[in-house]
Amino acid sequence: MSYVGKILVVLQVVLSVLFMTFAGAVYAIHSNWNGKYTAVQTQLNDATQQIKVAQEELETAKTDFNTNLKNETERANRFQAEKLTLEARVATLEGQNNTVEQQRDTEKGLAQAKAAEARFRQEEAERRRIENDKLQVQLDTISGENRSLKDQIISKNADYDELIAKHNELLEQSAYLERIVAAYSLPTNPREVAKLSAPAPPVEGLVRTVKRDKTNRVKFVELTIGSDDGLLVGHSMDVVHIPSNGGNGAEWLGKVKVVSVNPDSAVAEVILAAKNGIIQEGDNVTTKL
Amino acid sequence: MSRQNSEDPTPDVYVALLFISVAALTTGCIFLALELNSYGWQFN
């Protein structure tokens, strides 16, 4: 190989190496504009899509906003009306509040009075509790006395039963004696007996009728006075004949004893007759002699 | 011809340099082909 050929070979090697270096550098360093274009186009499409979606959302939001605005406007009007109503109600409630405050003041005064009364009642309760304790002590004492009195009552009841038995026995005796007294036509009323023992009242009357016995002597006389005038069975009276001309020739005719009385009449038995006179209708009877 | 076959020169350093040159050119062509491939083989 000639000298020039050798130089050309060397030069070819050098240039080939430079070519390889530059081609590698271009491949390694050079930007890929096609890839960037595709990426940017993709980003643009995405951005466009997002803008479209955003516009739709904007329209939706605008519609919603208009709807909400309308609703809120209606709501504001309604609230305005409610505000007026509430203001009127507030005015009414303020009036009621004033009334209630007055009532509260009144009730407060009453409550204070009640509290004072409650304190007084509490103090009274304390005093009554103390008195109650004292009364409890007295009650215990009285209970003891009550027990002793009950014992006495039991013993007295026994005595009472005994007295009842004795009383019944006496009643039987009294009934028996009353039958005996009735058999002899004697009064059993203590008042009548007391009147019998008392003197006859000062009364005067007339002989209404006379009844004679078999010997034609006056046996019974009917008088014009009775129990209303104070006569009782057993009273004695004198029979006197007073002349009709009112002279001084009054004549004692006898003594009679009342055997039966009525309110306005009585029957008497002649127990002592005068020898010089005969009892007749119209003669006077008296207890004043 | 027979003279040439019988007298093949012995490969020397310059032949090696030529092989290196061929390899460098091949590599550079591959790099450029890859570059064009990234653009889809479009030239405008």
mmCIF file of N, CA and C in Angstrom, chain A residues 73-198:
data_model
loop_
_atom_site.group_PDB
_atom_site.id
_atom_site.type_symbol
_atom_site.label_atom_id
_atom_site.label_comp_id
_atom_site.label_asym_id
_atom_site.label_seq_id
_atom_site.Cartn_x
_atom_site.Cartn_y
_atom_site.Cartn_z
ATOM 1 N N THR A 73 -84.609 33.908 47.531
ATOM 2 C CA THR A 73 -85.413 35.130 47.506
ATOM 3 C C THR A 73 -86.782 34.891 48.128
ATOM 4 N N GLU A 74 -87.398 33.749 47.705
ATOM 5 C CA GLU A 74 -88.685 33.417 48.315
ATOM 6 C C GLU A 74 -88.548 33.217 49.811
ATOM 7 N N ARG A 75 -87.444 32.560 50.158
ATOM 8 C CA ARG A 75 -87.209 32.307 51.593
ATOM 9 C C ARG A 75 -87.006 33.614 52.348
ATOM 10 N N ALA A 76 -86.282 34.549 51.678
ATOM 11 C CA ALA A 76 -86.068 35.849 52.312
ATOM 12 C C ALA A 76 -87.392 36.583 52.499
ATOM 13 N N ASN A 77 -88.260 36.487 51.450
ATOM 14 C CA ASN A 77 -89.576 37.111 51.584
ATOM 15 C C ASN A 77 -90.375 36.482 52.711
ATOM 16 N N ARG A 78 -90.270 35.131 52.737
ATOM 17 C CA ARG A 78 -90.994 34.428 53.804
ATOM 18 C C ARG A 78 -90.445 34.817 55.171
ATOM 19 N N PHE A 79 -89.105 34.892 55.228
ATOM 20 C CA PHE A 79 -88.494 35.289 56.504
ATOM 21 C C PHE A 79 -88.873 36.719 56.873
ATOM 22 N N GLN A 80 -89.012 37.555 55.811
ATOM 23 C CA GLN A 80 -89.408 38.931 56.092
ATOM 24 C C GLN A 80 -90.807 38.955 56.724
ATOM 25 N N ALA A 81 -91.699 38.128 56.101
ATOM 26 C CA ALA A 81 -93.049 38.058 56.672
ATOM 27 C C ALA A 81 -93.007 37.484 58.083
ATOM 28 N N GLU A 82 -92.181 36.424 58.235
ATOM 29 C CA GLU A 82 -92.071 35.846 59.572
ATOM 30 C C GLU A 82 -91.473 36.841 60.542
ATOM 31 N N LYS A 83 -90.562 37.664 60.021
ATOM 32 C CA LYS A 83 -89.950 38.674 60.880
ATOM 33 C C LYS A 83 -91.006 39.635 61.406
ATOM 34 N N LEU A 84 -91.894 40.072 60.444
ATOM 35 C CA LEU A 84 -92.953 40.970 60.880
ATOM 36 C C LEU A 84 -93.845 40.292 61.910
ATOM 37 N N THR A 85 -94.182 39.012 61.596
ATOM 38 C CA THR A 85 -95.011 38.269 62.554
ATOM 39 C C THR A 85 -94.318 38.142 63.899
ATOM 40 N N LEU A 86 -93.016 37.814 63.812
ATOM 41 C CA LEU A 86 -92.277 37.633 65.064
ATOM 42 C C LEU A 86 -92.127 38.938 65.823
ATOM 43 N N GLU A 87 -91.991 40.051 65.068
ATOM 44 C CA GLU A 87 -91.910 41.332 65.754
ATOM 45 C C GLU A 87 -93.217 41.620 66.513
ATOM 46 N N ALA A 88 -94.336 41.319 65.802
ATOM 47 C CA ALA A 88 -95.622 41.505 66.494
ATOM 48 C C ALA A 88 -95.709 40.592 67.700
ATOM 49 N N ARG A 89 -95.226 39.359 67.495
ATOM 50 C CA ARG A 89 -95.265 38.402 68.611
ATOM 51 C C ARG A 89 -94.343 38.830 69.747
ATOM 52 N N VAL A 90 -93.189 39.414 69.339
ATOM 53 C CA VAL A 90 -92.271 39.915 70.359
ATOM 54 C C VAL A 90 -92.916 41.022 71.168
ATOM 55 N N ALA A 91 -93.648 41.897 70.444
ATOM 56 C CA ALA A 91 -94.340 42.960 71.165
ATOM 57 C C ALA A 91 -95.351 42.377 72.137
ATOM 58 N N THR A 92 -96.104 41.366 71.628
ATOM 59 C CA THR A 92 -97.078 40.719 72.516
ATOM 60 C C THR A 92 -96.388 40.053 73.700
ATOM 61 N N LEU A 93 -95.289 39.346 73.386
ATOM 62 C CA LEU A 93 -94.575 38.648 74.455
ATOM 63 C C LEU A 93 -93.950 39.620 75.436
ATOM 64 N N GLU A 94 -93.547 40.810 74.920
ATOM 65 C CA GLU A 94 -93.014 41.792 75.856
ATOM 66 C C GLU A 94 -94.097 42.246 76.828
ATOM 67 N N GLY A 95 -95.307 42.433 76.257
ATOM 68 C CA GLY A 95 -96.420 42.777 77.145
ATOM 69 C C GLY A 95 -96.675 41.672 78.157
ATOM 70 N N GLN A 96 -96.679 40.436 77.636
ATOM 71 C CA GLN A 96 -96.869 39.306 78.562
ATOM 72 C C GLN A 96 -95.729 39.226 79.564
ATOM 73 N N ASN A 97 -94.526 39.549 79.056
ATOM 74 C CA ASN A 97 -93.360 39.499 79.942
ATOM 75 C C ASN A 97 -93.516 40.515 81.066
ATOM 76 N N ASN A 98 -93.995 41.703 80.708
ATOM 77 C CA ASN A 98 -94.214 42.699 81.750
ATOM 78 C C ASN A 98 -95.235 42.206 82.771
ATOM 79 N N THR A 99 -96.310 41.601 82.210
ATOM 80 C CA THR A 99 -97.330 41.066 83.127
ATOM 81 C C THR A 99 -96.747 39.968 84.006
ATOM 82 N N VAL A 100 -95.966 39.095 83.347
ATOM 83 C CA VAL A 100 -95.373 37.987 84.108
ATOM 84 C C VAL A 100 -94.375 38.508 85.140
ATOM 85 N N GLU A 101 -93.654 39.570 84.763
ATOM 86 C CA GLU A 101 -92.713 40.133 85.739
ATOM 87 C C GLU A 101 -93.452 40.701 86.937
ATOM 88 N N GLN A 102 -94.586 41.355 86.639
ATOM 89 C CA GLN A 102 -95.382 41.850 87.764
ATOM 90 C C GLN A 102 -95.861 40.691 88.618
ATOM 91 N N GLN A 103 -96.346 39.634 87.916
ATOM 92 C CA GLN A 103 -96.776 38.449 88.677
ATOM 93 C C GLN A 103 -95.613 37.835 89.436
ATOM 94 N N ARG A 104 -94.432 37.883 88.771
ATOM 95 C CA ARG A 104 -93.256 37.319 89.441
ATOM 96 C C ARG A 104 -92.943 38.111 90.697
ATOM 97 N N ASP A 105 -93.020 39.441 90.581
ATOM 98 C CA ASP A 105 -92.765 40.257 91.768
ATOM 99 C C ASP A 105 -93.778 39.937 92.864
ATOM 100 N N THR A 106 -95.038 39.807 92.401
ATOM 101 C CA THR A 106 -96.073 39.460 93.395
ATOM 102 C C THR A 106 -95.789 38.105 94.016
ATOM 103 N N GLU A 107 -95.460 37.125 93.114
ATOM 104 C CA GLU A 107 -95.185 35.779 93.635
ATOM 105 C C GLU A 107 -93.935 35.784 94.505
ATOM 106 N N LYS A 108 -92.986 36.663 94.133
ATOM 107 C CA LYS A 108 -91.768 36.738 94.931
ATOM 108 C C LYS A 108 -92.104 37.220 96.337
ATOM 109 N N GLY A 109 -92.957 38.252 96.375
ATOM 110 C CA GLY A 109 -93.390 38.726 97.691
ATOM 111 C C GLY A 109 -94.109 37.640 98.462
ATOM 112 N N LEU A 110 -94.992 36.926 97.733
ATOM 113 C CA LEU A 110 -95.707 35.835 98.398
ATOM 114 C C LEU A 110 -94.740 34.758 98.857
ATOM 115 N N ALA A 111 -93.740 34.489 97.979
ATOM 116 C CA ALA A 111 -92.766 33.453 98.340
ATOM 117 C C ALA A 111 -91.968 33.867 99.566
ATOM 118 N N GLN A 112 -91.611 35.159 99.619
ATOM 119 C CA GLN A 112 -90.889 35.616 100.801
ATOM 120 C C GLN A 112 -91.764 35.483 102.038
ATOM 121 N N ALA A 113 -93.038 35.853 101.852
ATOM 122 C CA ALA A 113 -93.948 35.705 102.996
ATOM 123 C C ALA A 113 -94.077 34.232 103.382
ATOM 124 N N LYS A 114 -94.190 33.378 102.325
ATOM 125 C CA LYS A 114 -94.289 31.937 102.609
ATOM 126 C C LYS A 114 -93.022 31.427 103.287
ATOM 127 N N ALA A 115 -91.855 31.960 102.829
ATOM 128 C CA ALA A 115 -90.604 31.526 103.441
ATOM 129 C C ALA A 115 -90.565 31.938 104.911
ATOM 130 N N ALA A 116 -90.996 33.180 105.149
ATOM 131 C CA ALA A 116 -91.041 33.617 106.549
ATOM 132 C C ALA A 116 -92.001 32.739 107.340
ATOM 133 N N GLU A 117 -93.143 32.457 106.693
ATOM 134 C CA GLU A 117 -94.107 31.588 107.365
ATOM 135 C C GLU A 117 -93.528 30.197 107.598
ATOM 136 N N ALA A 118 -92.776 29.727 106.580
ATOM 137 C CA ALA A 118 -92.161 28.405 106.722
ATOM 138 C C ALA A 118 -91.146 28.396 107.861
ATOM 139 N N ARG A 119 -90.349 29.504 107.952
ATOM 140 C CA ARG A 119 -89.406 29.573 109.074
ATOM 141 C C ARG A 119 -90.156 29.576 110.407
ATOM 142 N N PHE A 120 -91.237 30.365 110.404
ATOM 143 C CA PHE A 120 -92.020 30.408 111.637
ATOM 144 C C PHE A 120 -92.595 29.035 111.952
ATOM 145 N N ARG A 121 -93.088 28.357 110.885
ATOM 146 C CA ARG A 121 -93.646 27.015 111.106
ATOM 147 C C ARG A 121 -92.568 26.039 111.564
ATOM 148 N N GLN A 122 -91.361 26.219 111.005
ATOM 149 C CA GLN A 122 -90.277 25.336 111.428
ATOM 150 C C GLN A 122 -89.946 25.557 112.899
ATOM 151 N N GLU A 123 -89.881 26.858 113.263
ATOM 152 C CA GLU A 123 -89.631 27.139 114.673
ATOM 153 C C GLU A 123 -90.770 26.593 115.525
ATOM 154 N N GLU A 124 -91.985 26.782 115.006
ATOM 155 C CA GLU A 124 -93.134 26.254 115.731
ATOM 156 C C GLU A 124 -93.053 24.737 115.840
ATOM 157 N N ALA A 125 -92.608 24.118 114.726
ATOM 158 C CA ALA A 125 -92.459 22.659 114.739
ATOM 159 C C ALA A 125 -91.413 22.236 115.766
ATOM 160 N N GLU A 126 -90.311 23.020 115.856
ATOM 161 C CA GLU A 126 -89.302 22.689 116.860
ATOM 162 C C GLU A 126 -89.899 22.767 118.255
ATOM 163 N N ARG A 127 -90.623 23.892 118.471
ATOM 164 C CA ARG A 127 -91.246 24.023 119.791
ATOM 165 C C ARG A 127 -92.227 22.891 120.050
ATOM 166 N N ARG A 128 -93.001 22.568 119.015
ATOM 167 C CA ARG A 128 -93.977 21.487 119.199
ATOM 168 C C ARG A 128 -93.274 20.146 119.387
ATOM 169 N N ARG A 129 -92.115 19.998 118.740
ATOM 170 C CA ARG A 129 -91.371 18.750 118.929
ATOM 171 C C ARG A 129 -90.918 18.628 120.385
ATOM 172 N N ILE A 130 -90.448 19.764 120.900
ATOM 173 C CA ILE A 130 -90.032 19.743 122.305
ATOM 174 C C ILE A 130 -91.234 19.438 123.195
ATOM 175 N N GLU A 131 -92.356 20.127 122.877
ATOM 176 C CA GLU A 131 -93.554 19.852 123.659
ATOM 177 C C GLU A 131 -94.013 18.413 123.479
ATOM 178 N N ASN A 132 -93.816 17.921 122.247
ATOM 179 C CA ASN A 132 -94.198 16.532 121.967
ATOM 180 C C ASN A 132 -93.377 15.568 122.812
ATOM 181 N N ASP A 133 -92.075 15.898 122.938
ATOM 182 C CA ASP A 133 -91.231 15.054 123.785
ATOM 183 C C ASP A 133 -91.739 15.070 125.223
ATOM 184 N N LYS A 134 -92.070 16.290 125.658
ATOM 185 C CA LYS A 134 -92.599 16.385 127.018
ATOM 186 C C LYS A 134 -93.899 15.604 127.142
ATOM 187 N N LEU A 135 -94.763 15.783 126.114
ATOM 188 C CA LEU A 135 -96.028 15.059 126.142
ATOM 189 C C LEU A 135 -95.821 13.554 126.058
ATOM 190 N N GLN A 136 -94.755 13.165 125.344
ATOM 191 C CA GLN A 136 -94.467 11.734 125.258
ATOM 192 C C GLN A 136 -94.117 11.188 126.642
ATOM 193 N N VAL A 137 -93.333 12.004 127.357
ATOM 194 C CA VAL A 137 -92.990 11.598 128.724
ATOM 195 C C VAL A 137 -94.268 11.503 129.560
ATOM 196 N N GLN A 138 -95.123 12.548 129.407
ATOM 197 C CA GLN A 138 -96.388 12.512 130.135
ATOM 198 C C GLN A 138 -97.234 11.331 129.692
ATOM 199 N N LEU A 139 -97.185 11.062 128.370
ATOM 200 C CA LEU A 139 -97.962 9.930 127.853
ATOM 201 C C LEU A 139 -97.484 8.621 128.468
ATOM 202 N N ASP A 140 -96.158 8.505 128.576
ATOM 203 C CA ASP A 140 -95.641 7.291 129.201
ATOM 204 C C ASP A 140 -96.140 7.182 130.634
ATOM 205 N N THR A 141 -96.079 8.331 131.324
ATOM 206 C CA THR A 141 -96.558 8.320 132.714
ATOM 207 C C THR A 141 -98.036 7.962 132.769
ATOM 208 N N ILE A 142 -98.798 8.646 131.866
ATOM 209 C CA ILE A 142 -100.238 8.407 131.861
ATOM 210 C C ILE A 142 -100.550 6.984 131.430
ATOM 211 N N SER A 143 -99.710 6.450 130.515
ATOM 212 C CA SER A 143 -99.934 5.060 130.101
ATOM 213 C C SER A 143 -99.768 4.127 131.288
ATOM 214 N N GLY A 144 -98.752 4.417 132.078
ATOM 215 C CA GLY A 144 -98.589 3.606 133.285
ATOM 216 C C GLY A 144 -99.784 3.744 134.198
ATOM 217 N N GLU A 145 -100.243 5.017 134.362
ATOM 218 C CA GLU A 145 -101.429 5.214 135.181
ATOM 219 C C GLU A 145 -102.633 4.526 134.568
ATOM 220 N N ASN A 146 -102.695 4.594 133.189
ATOM 221 C CA ASN A 146 -103.808 3.951 132.494
ATOM 222 C C ASN A 146 -103.812 2.448 132.748
ATOM 223 N N ARG A 147 -102.621 1.869 132.731
ATOM 224 C CA ARG A 147 -102.553 0.430 132.997
ATOM 225 C C ARG A 147 -103.039 0.126 134.417
ATOM 226 N N SER A 148 -102.605 0.984 135.356
ATOM 227 C CA SER A 148 -103.061 0.735 136.728
ATOM 228 C C SER A 148 -104.568 0.948 136.824
ATOM 229 N N LEU A 149 -105.072 1.998 136.071
ATOM 230 C CA LEU A 149 -106.515 2.225 136.091
ATOM 231 C C LEU A 149 -107.262 1.083 135.429
ATOM 232 N N LYS A 150 -106.674 0.520 134.387
ATOM 233 C CA LYS A 150 -107.320 -0.647 133.766
ATOM 234 C C LYS A 150 -107.406 -1.799 134.753
ATOM 235 N N ASP A 151 -106.333 -1.955 135.503
ATOM 236 C CA ASP A 151 -106.390 -2.993 136.535
ATOM 237 C C ASP A 151 -107.509 -2.693 137.517
ATOM 238 N N GLN A 152 -107.605 -1.391 137.876
ATOM 239 C CA GLN A 152 -108.680 -1.017 138.792
ATOM 240 C C GLN A 152 -110.041 -1.258 138.149
ATOM 241 N N ILE A 153 -110.117 -0.938 136.808
ATOM 242 C CA ILE A 153 -111.386 -1.153 136.114
ATOM 243 C C ILE A 153 -111.761 -2.622 136.132
ATOM 244 N N ILE A 154 -110.755 -3.460 135.922
ATOM 245 C CA ILE A 154 -111.049 -4.905 135.940
ATOM 246 C C ILE A 154 -111.593 -5.311 137.306
ATOM 247 N N SER A 155 -110.926 -4.795 138.351
ATOM 248 C CA SER A 155 -111.410 -5.139 139.689
ATOM 249 C C SER A 155 -112.790 -4.524 139.930
ATOM 250 N N LYS A 156 -112.956 -3.250 139.441
ATOM 251 C CA LYS A 156 -114.270 -2.617 139.601
ATOM 252 C C LYS A 156 -115.329 -3.342 138.801
ATOM 253 N N ASN A 157 -114.947 -3.854 137.611
ATOM 254 C CA ASN A 157 -115.910 -4.623 136.820
ATOM 255 C C ASN A 157 -116.367 -5.858 137.591
ATOM 256 N N ALA A 158 -115.396 -6.470 138.240
ATOM 257 C CA ALA A 158 -115.784 -7.627 139.057
ATOM 258 C C ALA A 158 -116.759 -7.190 140.145
ATOM 259 N N ASP A 159 -116.428 -6.020 140.770
ATOM 260 C CA ASP A 159 -117.351 -5.504 141.790
ATOM 261 C C ASP A 159 -118.696 -5.160 141.170
ATOM 262 N N TYR A 160 -118.615 -4.576 139.934
ATOM 263 C CA TYR A 160 -119.853 -4.203 139.243
ATOM 264 C C TYR A 160 -120.704 -5.421 138.942
ATOM 265 N N ASP A 161 -120.069 -6.483 138.470
ATOM 266 C CA ASP A 161 -120.829 -7.707 138.197
ATOM 267 C C ASP A 161 -121.489 -8.212 139.472
ATOM 268 N N GLU A 162 -120.715 -8.113 140.539
ATOM 269 C CA GLU A 162 -121.289 -8.553 141.810
ATOM 270 C C GLU A 162 -122.473 -7.678 142.185
ATOM 271 N N LEU A 163 -122.308 -6.333 141.974
ATOM 272 C CA LEU A 163 -123.405 -5.419 142.286
ATOM 273 C C LEU A 163 -124.593 -5.666 141.381
ATOM 274 N N ILE A 164 -124.317 -5.977 140.085
ATOM 275 C CA ILE A 164 -125.413 -6.286 139.171
ATOM 276 C C ILE A 164 -126.197 -7.489 139.667
ATOM 277 N N ALA A 165 -125.469 -8.498 140.085
ATOM 278 C CA ALA A 165 -126.154 -9.693 140.590
ATOM 279 C C ALA A 165 -126.997 -9.338 141.820
ATOM 280 N N LYS A 166 -126.362 -8.486 142.662
ATOM 281 C CA LYS A 166 -127.109 -8.076 143.858
ATOM 282 C C LYS A 166 -128.308 -7.218 143.475
ATOM 283 N N HIS A 167 -128.108 -6.360 142.468
ATOM 284 C CA HIS A 167 -129.192 -5.516 141.997
ATOM 285 C C HIS A 167 -130.342 -6.343 141.442
ATOM 286 N N ASN A 168 -129.993 -7.343 140.659
ATOM 287 C CA ASN A 168 -131.029 -8.212 140.105
ATOM 288 C C ASN A 168 -131.794 -8.910 141.224
ATOM 289 N N GLU A 169 -131.033 -9.324 142.203
ATOM 290 C CA GLU A 169 -131.694 -9.977 143.339
ATOM 291 C C GLU A 169 -132.642 -8.999 144.020
ATOM 292 N N LEU A 170 -132.169 -7.731 144.190
ATOM 293 C CA LEU A 170 -133.016 -6.727 144.821
ATOM 294 C C LEU A 170 -134.222 -6.395 143.952
ATOM 295 N N LEU A 171 -134.004 -6.392 142.618
ATOM 296 C CA LEU A 171 -135.133 -6.145 141.724
ATOM 297 C C LEU A 171 -136.192 -7.225 141.878
ATOM 298 N N GLU A 172 -135.729 -8.461 141.963
ATOM 299 C CA GLU A 172 -136.688 -9.547 142.160
ATOM 300 C C GLU A 172 -137.445 -9.345 143.474
ATOM 301 N N GLN A 173 -136.686 -8.950 144.513
ATOM 302 C CA GLN A 173 -137.345 -8.696 145.786
ATOM 303 C C GLN A 173 -138.329 -7.540 145.665
ATOM 304 N N SER A 174 -137.892 -6.465 144.930
ATOM 305 C CA SER A 174 -138.749 -5.309 144.753
ATOM 306 C C SER A 174 -140.014 -5.672 143.993
ATOM 307 N N ALA A 175 -139.873 -6.491 142.946
ATOM 308 C CA ALA A 175 -141.045 -6.916 142.190
ATOM 309 C C ALA A 175 -141.992 -7.708 143.063
ATOM 310 N N TYR A 176 -141.369 -8.553 143.850
ATOM 311 C CA TYR A 176 -142.208 -9.348 144.770
ATOM 312 C C TYR A 176 -142.950 -8.437 145.726
ATOM 313 N N LEU A 177 -142.242 -7.418 146.290
ATOM 314 C CA LEU A 177 -142.874 -6.498 147.217
ATOM 315 C C LEU A 177 -143.915 -5.636 146.512
ATOM 316 N N GLU A 178 -143.640 -5.229 145.271
ATOM 317 C CA GLU A 178 -144.627 -4.450 144.520
ATOM 318 C C GLU A 178 -145.892 -5.247 144.292
ATOM 319 N N ARG A 179 -145.741 -6.551 144.009
ATOM 320 C CA ARG A 179 -146.934 -7.383 143.849
ATOM 321 C C ARG A 179 -147.737 -7.419 145.147
ATOM 322 N N ILE A 180 -147.001 -7.494 146.258
ATOM 323 C CA ILE A 180 -147.696 -7.510 147.552
ATOM 324 C C ILE A 180 -148.413 -6.185 147.766
ATOM 325 N N VAL A 181 -147.692 -5.039 147.441
ATOM 326 C CA VAL A 181 -148.293 -3.724 147.636
ATOM 327 C C VAL A 181 -149.494 -3.554 146.714
ATOM 328 N N ALA A 182 -149.371 -4.033 145.481
ATOM 329 C CA ALA A 182 -150.494 -3.935 144.551
ATOM 330 C C ALA A 182 -151.670 -4.759 145.036
ATOM 331 N N ALA A 183 -151.371 -5.892 145.667
ATOM 332 C CA ALA A 183 -152.460 -6.722 146.185
ATOM 333 C C ALA A 183 -153.243 -5.989 147.252
ATOM 334 N N TYR A 184 -152.597 -5.072 147.969
ATOM 335 C CA TYR A 184 -153.279 -4.306 149.004
ATOM 336 C C TYR A 184 -153.643 -2.912 148.513
ATOM 337 N N SER A 185 -153.558 -2.629 147.213
ATOM 338 C CA SER A 185 -153.960 -1.360 146.589
ATOM 339 C C SER A 185 -153.243 -0.173 147.212
ATOM 340 N N LEU A 186 -151.997 -0.338 147.482
ATOM 341 C CA LEU A 186 -151.212 0.762 148.030
ATOM 342 C C LEU A 186 -150.400 1.419 146.904
ATOM 343 N N PRO A 187 -150.216 2.699 146.986
ATOM 344 C CA PRO A 187 -149.435 3.364 145.922
ATOM 345 C C PRO A 187 -147.976 2.939 145.974
ATOM 346 N N THR A 188 -147.430 2.812 144.795
ATOM 347 C CA THR A 188 -146.005 2.434 144.695
ATOM 348 C C THR A 188 -145.153 3.565 144.150
ATOM 349 N N ASN A 189 -145.796 4.629 143.648
ATOM 350 C CA ASN A 189 -145.032 5.759 143.129
ATOM 351 C C ASN A 189 -144.456 6.556 144.303
ATOM 352 N N PRO A 190 -143.172 6.747 144.361
ATOM 353 C CA PRO A 190 -142.594 7.461 145.499
ATOM 354 C C PRO A 190 -143.131 8.870 145.625
ATOM 355 N N ARG A 191 -143.487 9.513 144.513
ATOM 356 C CA ARG A 191 -144.022 10.867 144.602
ATOM 357 C C ARG A 191 -145.380 10.858 145.286
ATOM 358 N N GLU A 192 -146.187 9.839 144.916
ATOM 359 C CA GLU A 192 -147.501 9.750 145.550
ATOM 360 C C GLU A 192 -147.363 9.454 147.030
ATOM 361 N N VAL A 193 -146.407 8.579 147.341
ATOM 362 C CA VAL A 193 -146.195 8.256 148.760
ATOM 363 C C VAL A 193 -145.751 9.495 149.517
ATOM 364 N N ALA A 194 -144.843 10.280 148.876
ATOM 365 C CA ALA A 194 -144.368 11.498 149.533
ATOM 366 C C ALA A 194 -145.523 12.481 149.735
ATOM 367 N N LYS A 195 -146.457 12.547 148.718
ATOM 368 C CA LYS A 195 -147.592 13.444 148.867
ATOM 369 C C LYS A 195 -148.549 12.954 149.940
ATOM 370 N N LEU A 196 -148.642 11.617 150.051
ATOM 371 C CA LEU A 196 -149.510 11.078 151.099
ATOM 372 C C LEU A 196 -149.012 11.461 152.490
ATOM 373 N N SER A 197 -147.662 11.407 152.600
ATOM 374 C CA SER A 197 -147.113 11.776 153.908
ATOM 375 C C SER A 197 -147.236 13.273 154.151
ATOM 376 N N ALA A 198 -147.354 14.035 153.019
ATOM 377 C CA ALA A 198 -147.499 15.475 153.179
ATOM 378 C C ALA A 198 -148.967 15.798 153.508
#
